[in-house]
Coordinates of C-alpha atoms in Angstrom, one line a residue:
N979 CA -3.8 1.7 -24.2
A980 CA -1.4 2.7 -21.8
A981 CA 1.2 2.0 -24.7
T982 CA -0.4 4.3 -27.8
R983 CA -0.6 7.1 -24.8
G984 CA 3.4 7.5 -24.9
I985 CA 3.7 5.8 -29.0
P986 CA 2.1 7.3 -30.9
W987 CA 3.2 5.8 -34.0
L988 CA 2.3 2.5 -32.6
L989 CA -1.6 1.6 -34.3
G990 CA -2.9 -1.6 -35.3
G991 CA -6.2 -3.6 -34.6
S992 CA -7.0 -6.8 -35.0
A993 CA -8.8 -9.6 -37.5
D994 CA -12.5 -8.8 -36.4
L995 CA -11.7 -10.0 -32.7
A996 CA -10.9 -6.7 -31.4
P997 CA -13.5 -7.2 -28.5
S998 CA -12.3 -11.1 -27.2
N999 CA -8.4 -10.2 -27.9
M1000 CA -9.3 -6.8 -26.6
T1001 CA -7.2 -4.5 -28.3
A1002 CA -9.5 -1.5 -29.1
L1003 CA -8.0 1.8 -28.8
D1004 CA -9.8 4.1 -25.8
G1005 CA -10.6 7.8 -27.8
E1006 CA -8.6 6.6 -30.8
S1007 CA -10.8 6.9 -34.7
D1008 CA -10.4 4.5 -37.2
F1009 CA -8.2 5.1 -39.6
S1010 CA -10.4 5.0 -43.3
S1011 CA -9.9 6.4 -46.7
G1012 CA -11.8 10.0 -45.5
N1013 CA -9.0 9.6 -42.2
Y1014 CA -5.4 9.2 -42.5
A1015 CA -5.0 10.2 -38.8
G1016 CA -6.7 6.8 -37.4
R1017 CA -4.9 4.7 -35.6
V1018 CA -7.5 1.6 -35.3
F1019 CA -7.5 -0.3 -38.6
H1020 CA -10.4 -2.8 -39.0
F1021 CA -8.8 -5.5 -40.8
G1022 CA -11.7 -7.8 -41.4
I1023 CA -10.9 -11.4 -40.9
R1024 CA -8.1 -12.3 -43.3
E1025 CA -5.1 -12.9 -41.0
H1026 CA -3.1 -13.2 -43.8
A1027 CA -3.7 -9.7 -45.0
M1028 CA -3.5 -8.0 -42.2
A1029 CA -0.3 -9.1 -41.0
A1030 CA 1.3 -8.5 -44.8
I1031 CA -0.4 -5.3 -44.0
A1032 CA 1.7 -4.7 -40.9
N1033 CA 5.1 -5.8 -42.7
G1034 CA 4.3 -2.9 -44.8
M1035 CA 3.4 -0.1 -42.1
A1036 CA 6.8 -1.6 -40.2
L1037 CA 9.3 -1.3 -43.0
G1038 CA 7.6 2.6 -43.6
G1039 CA 8.7 3.6 -39.9
L1040 CA 5.4 2.3 -37.6
R1041 CA 5.4 0.5 -35.6
P1042 CA 2.3 -1.8 -35.8
F1043 CA 0.3 -4.3 -34.0
V1044 CA -2.1 -7.3 -34.6
A1045 CA -3.9 -9.2 -33.1
T1046 CA -6.4 -12.4 -33.4
F1047 CA -6.5 -15.3 -31.7
F1048 CA -3.2 -17.6 -31.1
V1049 CA -4.9 -20.6 -32.9
F1050 CA -5.1 -18.7 -36.3
T1051 CA -1.6 -17.8 -36.6
D1052 CA -1.6 -20.8 -39.1
Y1053 CA -3.1 -18.1 -42.0
L1054 CA -0.6 -15.8 -41.0
R1055 CA 2.3 -17.5 -40.4
P1056 CA 4.0 -16.9 -44.2
S1057 CA 3.4 -13.1 -43.2
M1058 CA 5.0 -13.4 -39.5
R1059 CA 8.1 -15.6 -41.3
L1060 CA 8.4 -12.5 -43.5
A1061 CA 8.6 -10.5 -40.6
A1062 CA 11.1 -11.9 -39.4
M1063 CA 13.0 -12.5 -41.9
M1064 CA 12.9 -8.8 -42.4
R1065 CA 14.0 -8.7 -38.7
L1066 CA 10.3 -6.0 -38.7
P1067 CA 9.4 -4.6 -35.4
V1068 CA 5.8 -6.0 -36.0
L1069 CA 3.9 -7.1 -32.1
Y1070 CA 1.4 -9.9 -32.6
I1071 CA -1.1 -10.3 -29.5
L1072 CA -2.5 -13.4 -29.8
S1073 CA -4.9 -14.2 -26.9
H1074 CA -6.6 -18.1 -26.7
D1075 CA -3.5 -19.7 -26.4
S1076 CA -4.4 -22.9 -25.1
I1077 CA -6.8 -25.3 -24.3
G1078 CA -8.0 -23.5 -21.1
L1079 CA -9.9 -21.5 -23.9
G1080 CA -12.9 -24.0 -22.9
E1081 CA -16.1 -25.2 -24.8
D1082 CA -15.3 -24.2 -28.5
G1083 CA -13.2 -27.1 -28.5
P1084 CA -10.1 -28.7 -30.2
T1085 CA -10.5 -26.9 -34.2
H1086 CA -10.1 -23.6 -32.0
Q1087 CA -7.5 -25.1 -29.2
P1088 CA -3.8 -24.1 -30.5
V1089 CA -2.1 -27.1 -29.4
E1090 CA 1.1 -27.8 -31.6
H1091 CA 1.1 -23.4 -32.6
L1092 CA 3.6 -22.8 -29.2
A1093 CA 6.3 -25.1 -30.8
A1094 CA 5.6 -23.7 -34.7
C1095 CA 6.3 -20.2 -34.2
R1096 CA 9.8 -21.3 -31.7
A1097 CA 11.0 -22.3 -34.4
I1098 CA 10.9 -19.5 -37.0
P1099 CA 13.8 -17.8 -36.9
G1100 CA 14.6 -14.0 -35.3
L1101 CA 10.5 -14.7 -33.8
S1102 CA 10.3 -13.5 -30.3
V1103 CA 7.4 -15.7 -28.6
V1104 CA 6.7 -14.3 -25.3
R1105 CA 3.7 -16.2 -22.6
P1106 CA 3.8 -13.9 -19.7
A1107 CA 2.3 -15.4 -16.4
D1108 CA 0.4 -13.3 -15.1
A1109 CA -0.5 -9.3 -15.4
R1110 CA 3.1 -8.3 -14.0
E1111 CA 4.7 -10.6 -16.2
V1112 CA 1.9 -9.2 -19.1
A1113 CA 3.2 -5.2 -19.2
A1114 CA 6.5 -6.2 -18.4
A1115 CA 6.7 -8.6 -22.2
Y1116 CA 5.2 -5.3 -23.6
R1117 CA 7.1 -2.7 -22.4
H1118 CA 10.4 -5.0 -23.3
A1119 CA 8.8 -5.0 -26.7
L1120 CA 8.8 -1.7 -27.7
E1121 CA 11.5 -0.6 -25.9
H1122 CA 13.4 -3.3 -29.2
S1123 CA 13.0 -2.9 -32.9
D1124 CA 15.5 -5.6 -34.3
G1125 CA 12.4 -7.5 -35.0
P1126 CA 8.6 -9.0 -34.5
V1127 CA 7.6 -9.9 -31.1
A1128 CA 4.3 -12.5 -30.5
L1129 CA 2.9 -11.7 -27.1
V1130 CA 0.4 -15.2 -26.3
L1131 CA -2.5 -15.0 -24.2
T1132 CA -4.8 -17.0 -22.2
R1133 CA -8.4 -16.5 -22.5
Q1134 CA -8.9 -18.0 -18.4
A1135 CA -8.0 -15.3 -15.7
V1136 CA -4.9 -16.1 -14.0
P1137 CA -3.9 -15.3 -10.4
T1138 CA -1.5 -12.6 -9.9
L1139 CA 1.7 -14.4 -8.6
A1140 CA 3.8 -12.9 -5.8
E1141 CA 6.7 -13.2 -6.7
T1142 CA 7.1 -11.9 -10.1
A1143 CA 9.9 -10.3 -11.2
Q1144 CA 9.0 -7.5 -13.6
A1145 CA 12.2 -7.0 -14.4
A1146 CA 13.7 -10.4 -15.0
V1147 CA 11.1 -10.7 -17.5
A1148 CA 13.4 -9.8 -20.4
K1149 CA 15.8 -12.3 -19.8
G1150 CA 13.7 -15.2 -20.8
A1151 CA 13.7 -17.2 -17.8
Y1152 CA 14.1 -16.4 -13.8
V1153 CA 13.9 -17.9 -11.2
L1154 CA 10.1 -17.3 -9.5
R1155 CA 10.7 -19.2 -6.0
D1156 CA 13.9 -21.1 -5.4
A1157 CA 14.2 -24.2 -3.1
P1158 CA 15.2 -23.6 0.3
E1159 CA 19.1 -22.3 0.8
G1160 CA 19.1 -22.3 -3.0
R1161 CA 19.9 -26.0 -3.6
P1162 CA 16.8 -27.7 -5.3
D1163 CA 16.4 -31.4 -5.7
V1164 CA 14.3 -30.8 -9.3
L1165 CA 13.3 -27.7 -12.0
L1166 CA 9.6 -26.8 -12.4
M1167 CA 9.5 -25.1 -15.7
A1168 CA 6.7 -23.3 -17.2
S1169 CA 5.1 -20.5 -19.1
G1170 CA 2.4 -19.0 -18.8
S1171 CA -0.9 -20.4 -17.3
E1172 CA 0.7 -23.1 -15.6
V1173 CA 3.0 -21.9 -14.1
S1174 CA 0.9 -20.6 -11.1
L1175 CA 0.3 -25.2 -11.0
C1176 CA 4.0 -25.8 -10.8
L1177 CA 4.2 -23.1 -7.3
K1178 CA 1.3 -25.0 -6.0
A1179 CA 3.1 -28.6 -6.6
A1180 CA 6.5 -26.9 -5.4
D1181 CA 4.3 -26.6 -2.0
E1182 CA 3.3 -29.9 -2.2
L1183 CA 6.6 -31.2 -2.7
A1184 CA 7.8 -29.2 0.1
T1185 CA 5.0 -31.3 2.3
R1186 CA 7.1 -33.9 1.0
G1187 CA 10.9 -32.8 1.9
I1188 CA 11.3 -32.2 -1.5
G1189 CA 13.0 -28.9 -2.4
A1190 CA 11.5 -27.5 -5.9
R1191 CA 13.3 -24.6 -8.1
V1192 CA 10.1 -22.8 -10.2
V1193 CA 11.3 -21.4 -13.5
S1194 CA 8.9 -18.8 -15.6
M1195 CA 10.1 -19.0 -18.9
P1196 CA 8.3 -16.9 -20.9
C1197 CA 10.3 -16.6 -23.4
F1198 CA 12.8 -19.2 -25.2
E1199 CA 14.3 -16.4 -27.1
W1200 CA 15.6 -14.3 -25.0
F1201 CA 17.1 -16.4 -22.6
A1202 CA 19.2 -17.8 -25.2
R1203 CA 20.1 -14.4 -25.8
Q1204 CA 21.9 -14.5 -21.8
S1205 CA 25.2 -15.1 -21.1
E1206 CA 25.8 -18.6 -20.5
E1207 CA 26.9 -17.6 -16.9
Y1208 CA 23.0 -16.9 -16.4
R1209 CA 21.8 -19.4 -17.6
N1210 CA 23.6 -22.1 -15.9
E1211 CA 22.0 -20.0 -12.6
V1212 CA 18.6 -20.4 -14.0
L1213 CA 18.7 -23.8 -14.5
P1214 CA 21.6 -25.3 -13.3
P1215 CA 23.5 -28.2 -14.9
A1216 CA 23.9 -30.4 -12.4
V1217 CA 19.9 -30.6 -11.4
T1218 CA 19.1 -32.8 -13.8
A1219 CA 15.8 -33.8 -12.0
R1220 CA 13.6 -31.7 -14.2
V1221 CA 9.8 -31.0 -15.2
A1222 CA 8.2 -28.9 -17.9
V1223 CA 4.8 -28.5 -17.8
A1224 CA 2.6 -27.1 -21.1
A1225 CA -0.6 -27.0 -22.1
A1226 CA 1.0 -27.7 -25.2
V1227 CA 3.0 -30.4 -27.1
R1228 CA 6.0 -31.6 -25.7
Q1229 CA 8.2 -30.1 -28.9
S1230 CA 10.8 -26.9 -27.9
W1231 CA 11.4 -27.8 -24.5
D1232 CA 13.5 -31.0 -24.9
A1233 CA 16.1 -28.6 -24.6
F1234 CA 16.2 -27.8 -21.4
L1235 CA 14.4 -31.7 -20.2
G1236 CA 17.7 -32.8 -21.1
P1237 CA 17.4 -36.3 -21.6
A1238 CA 16.5 -37.2 -17.6
G1239 CA 13.9 -34.8 -17.5
R1240 CA 9.6 -35.3 -17.7
F1241 CA 7.3 -33.5 -19.4
V1242 CA 3.6 -32.8 -18.0
G1243 CA 1.2 -31.7 -21.1
M1244 CA -0.3 -32.3 -24.1
D1245 CA -0.2 -35.0 -27.0
R1246 CA -3.0 -34.7 -28.6
F1247 CA -5.6 -32.5 -30.0
G1248 CA -7.4 -30.7 -27.2
A1249 CA -11.5 -30.8 -26.8
S1250 CA -15.0 -29.1 -25.9
A1251 CA -15.3 -28.6 -22.0
P1252 CA -14.7 -26.2 -19.8
Y1253 CA -11.0 -25.2 -19.1
G1254 CA -10.6 -26.7 -15.7
E1255 CA -11.9 -30.0 -16.5
L1256 CA -10.1 -30.1 -19.9
Y1257 CA -6.7 -29.6 -17.7
R1258 CA -7.6 -32.4 -15.2
R1259 CA -8.7 -34.5 -18.6
F1260 CA -5.5 -34.3 -20.2
G1261 CA -3.1 -34.5 -17.0
I1262 CA -2.0 -31.0 -16.3
T1263 CA -2.3 -31.0 -12.8
V1264 CA -1.0 -30.1 -9.6
E1265 CA -0.6 -34.0 -8.9
A1266 CA 0.6 -34.7 -12.6
I1267 CA 3.1 -32.5 -11.3
V1268 CA 3.8 -33.9 -7.8
A1269 CA 4.4 -37.1 -9.4
A1270 CA 6.8 -35.9 -12.2
A1271 CA 8.7 -34.4 -9.8
E1272 CA 9.1 -37.4 -7.4
E1273 CA 9.9 -39.7 -10.3
V1274 CA 12.6 -37.7 -11.7
T1275 CA 14.0 -37.0 -7.8
T1276 CA 14.0 -40.5 -7.6
R1277 CA 15.9 -41.7 -10.3
A1278 CA 18.5 -38.6 -10.3
T1279 CA 19.3 -39.9 -7.0

């Protein structure tokens, strides 16, 4: 809503999920055959058509956004792929991003979708850790028009982190919290809702004499555009003890983990239960992160 007030050519809608995606535009009218001035589009339950329409809008000079649950990118991916191919500035707002959506169960819980979307050349996949990173991601996405951006958001509430560096979100990854004197024994890497788990794990590791650097990695594609110097500053090559945490499959993390790293995340489909129970069931916990960090740190020494 804040963005649409400042960008009159920003318009769009959801695939019949606006209340769940929280993409309703306050005070704006619906686009219809009788109202071409409307900025709110009711696309209906047809994700592929919605994304294809957005491509046409972008080709016409508008700045469209479309929204649905992340798992339903399976239905719109051909249009998303074409947007990336044509470098169209389409904004995809994709909520309910993991097993964290809870009781809807495995049919609605995206597990492989982060890897699938990151595999599309030219698509920037942004998974913010908290509200501040969300705001920064919106800003960076709307300031650029060189390709589509997928903004991947949680359903469950996540804490607003004191350490968030909004200006660094545009770099794709940054040091959220460093080890004492900037000399980490282990790197803890995550995006989205798992970043807060890494911060808690770092606290526990500190009590065991292990210095952890927590790296928030909201967008791999933006990080890849940074200089080699910056990338090595965030992820020092000399620190081979690394743990990546994601409520998703491992694919796309190996480039950062290296041969000695450990992954804490999913290797199967989800289940129906409250999200806290699911995180425990699938081993995405502070305790699991700490154990993985101790293992890789021991191997590295």
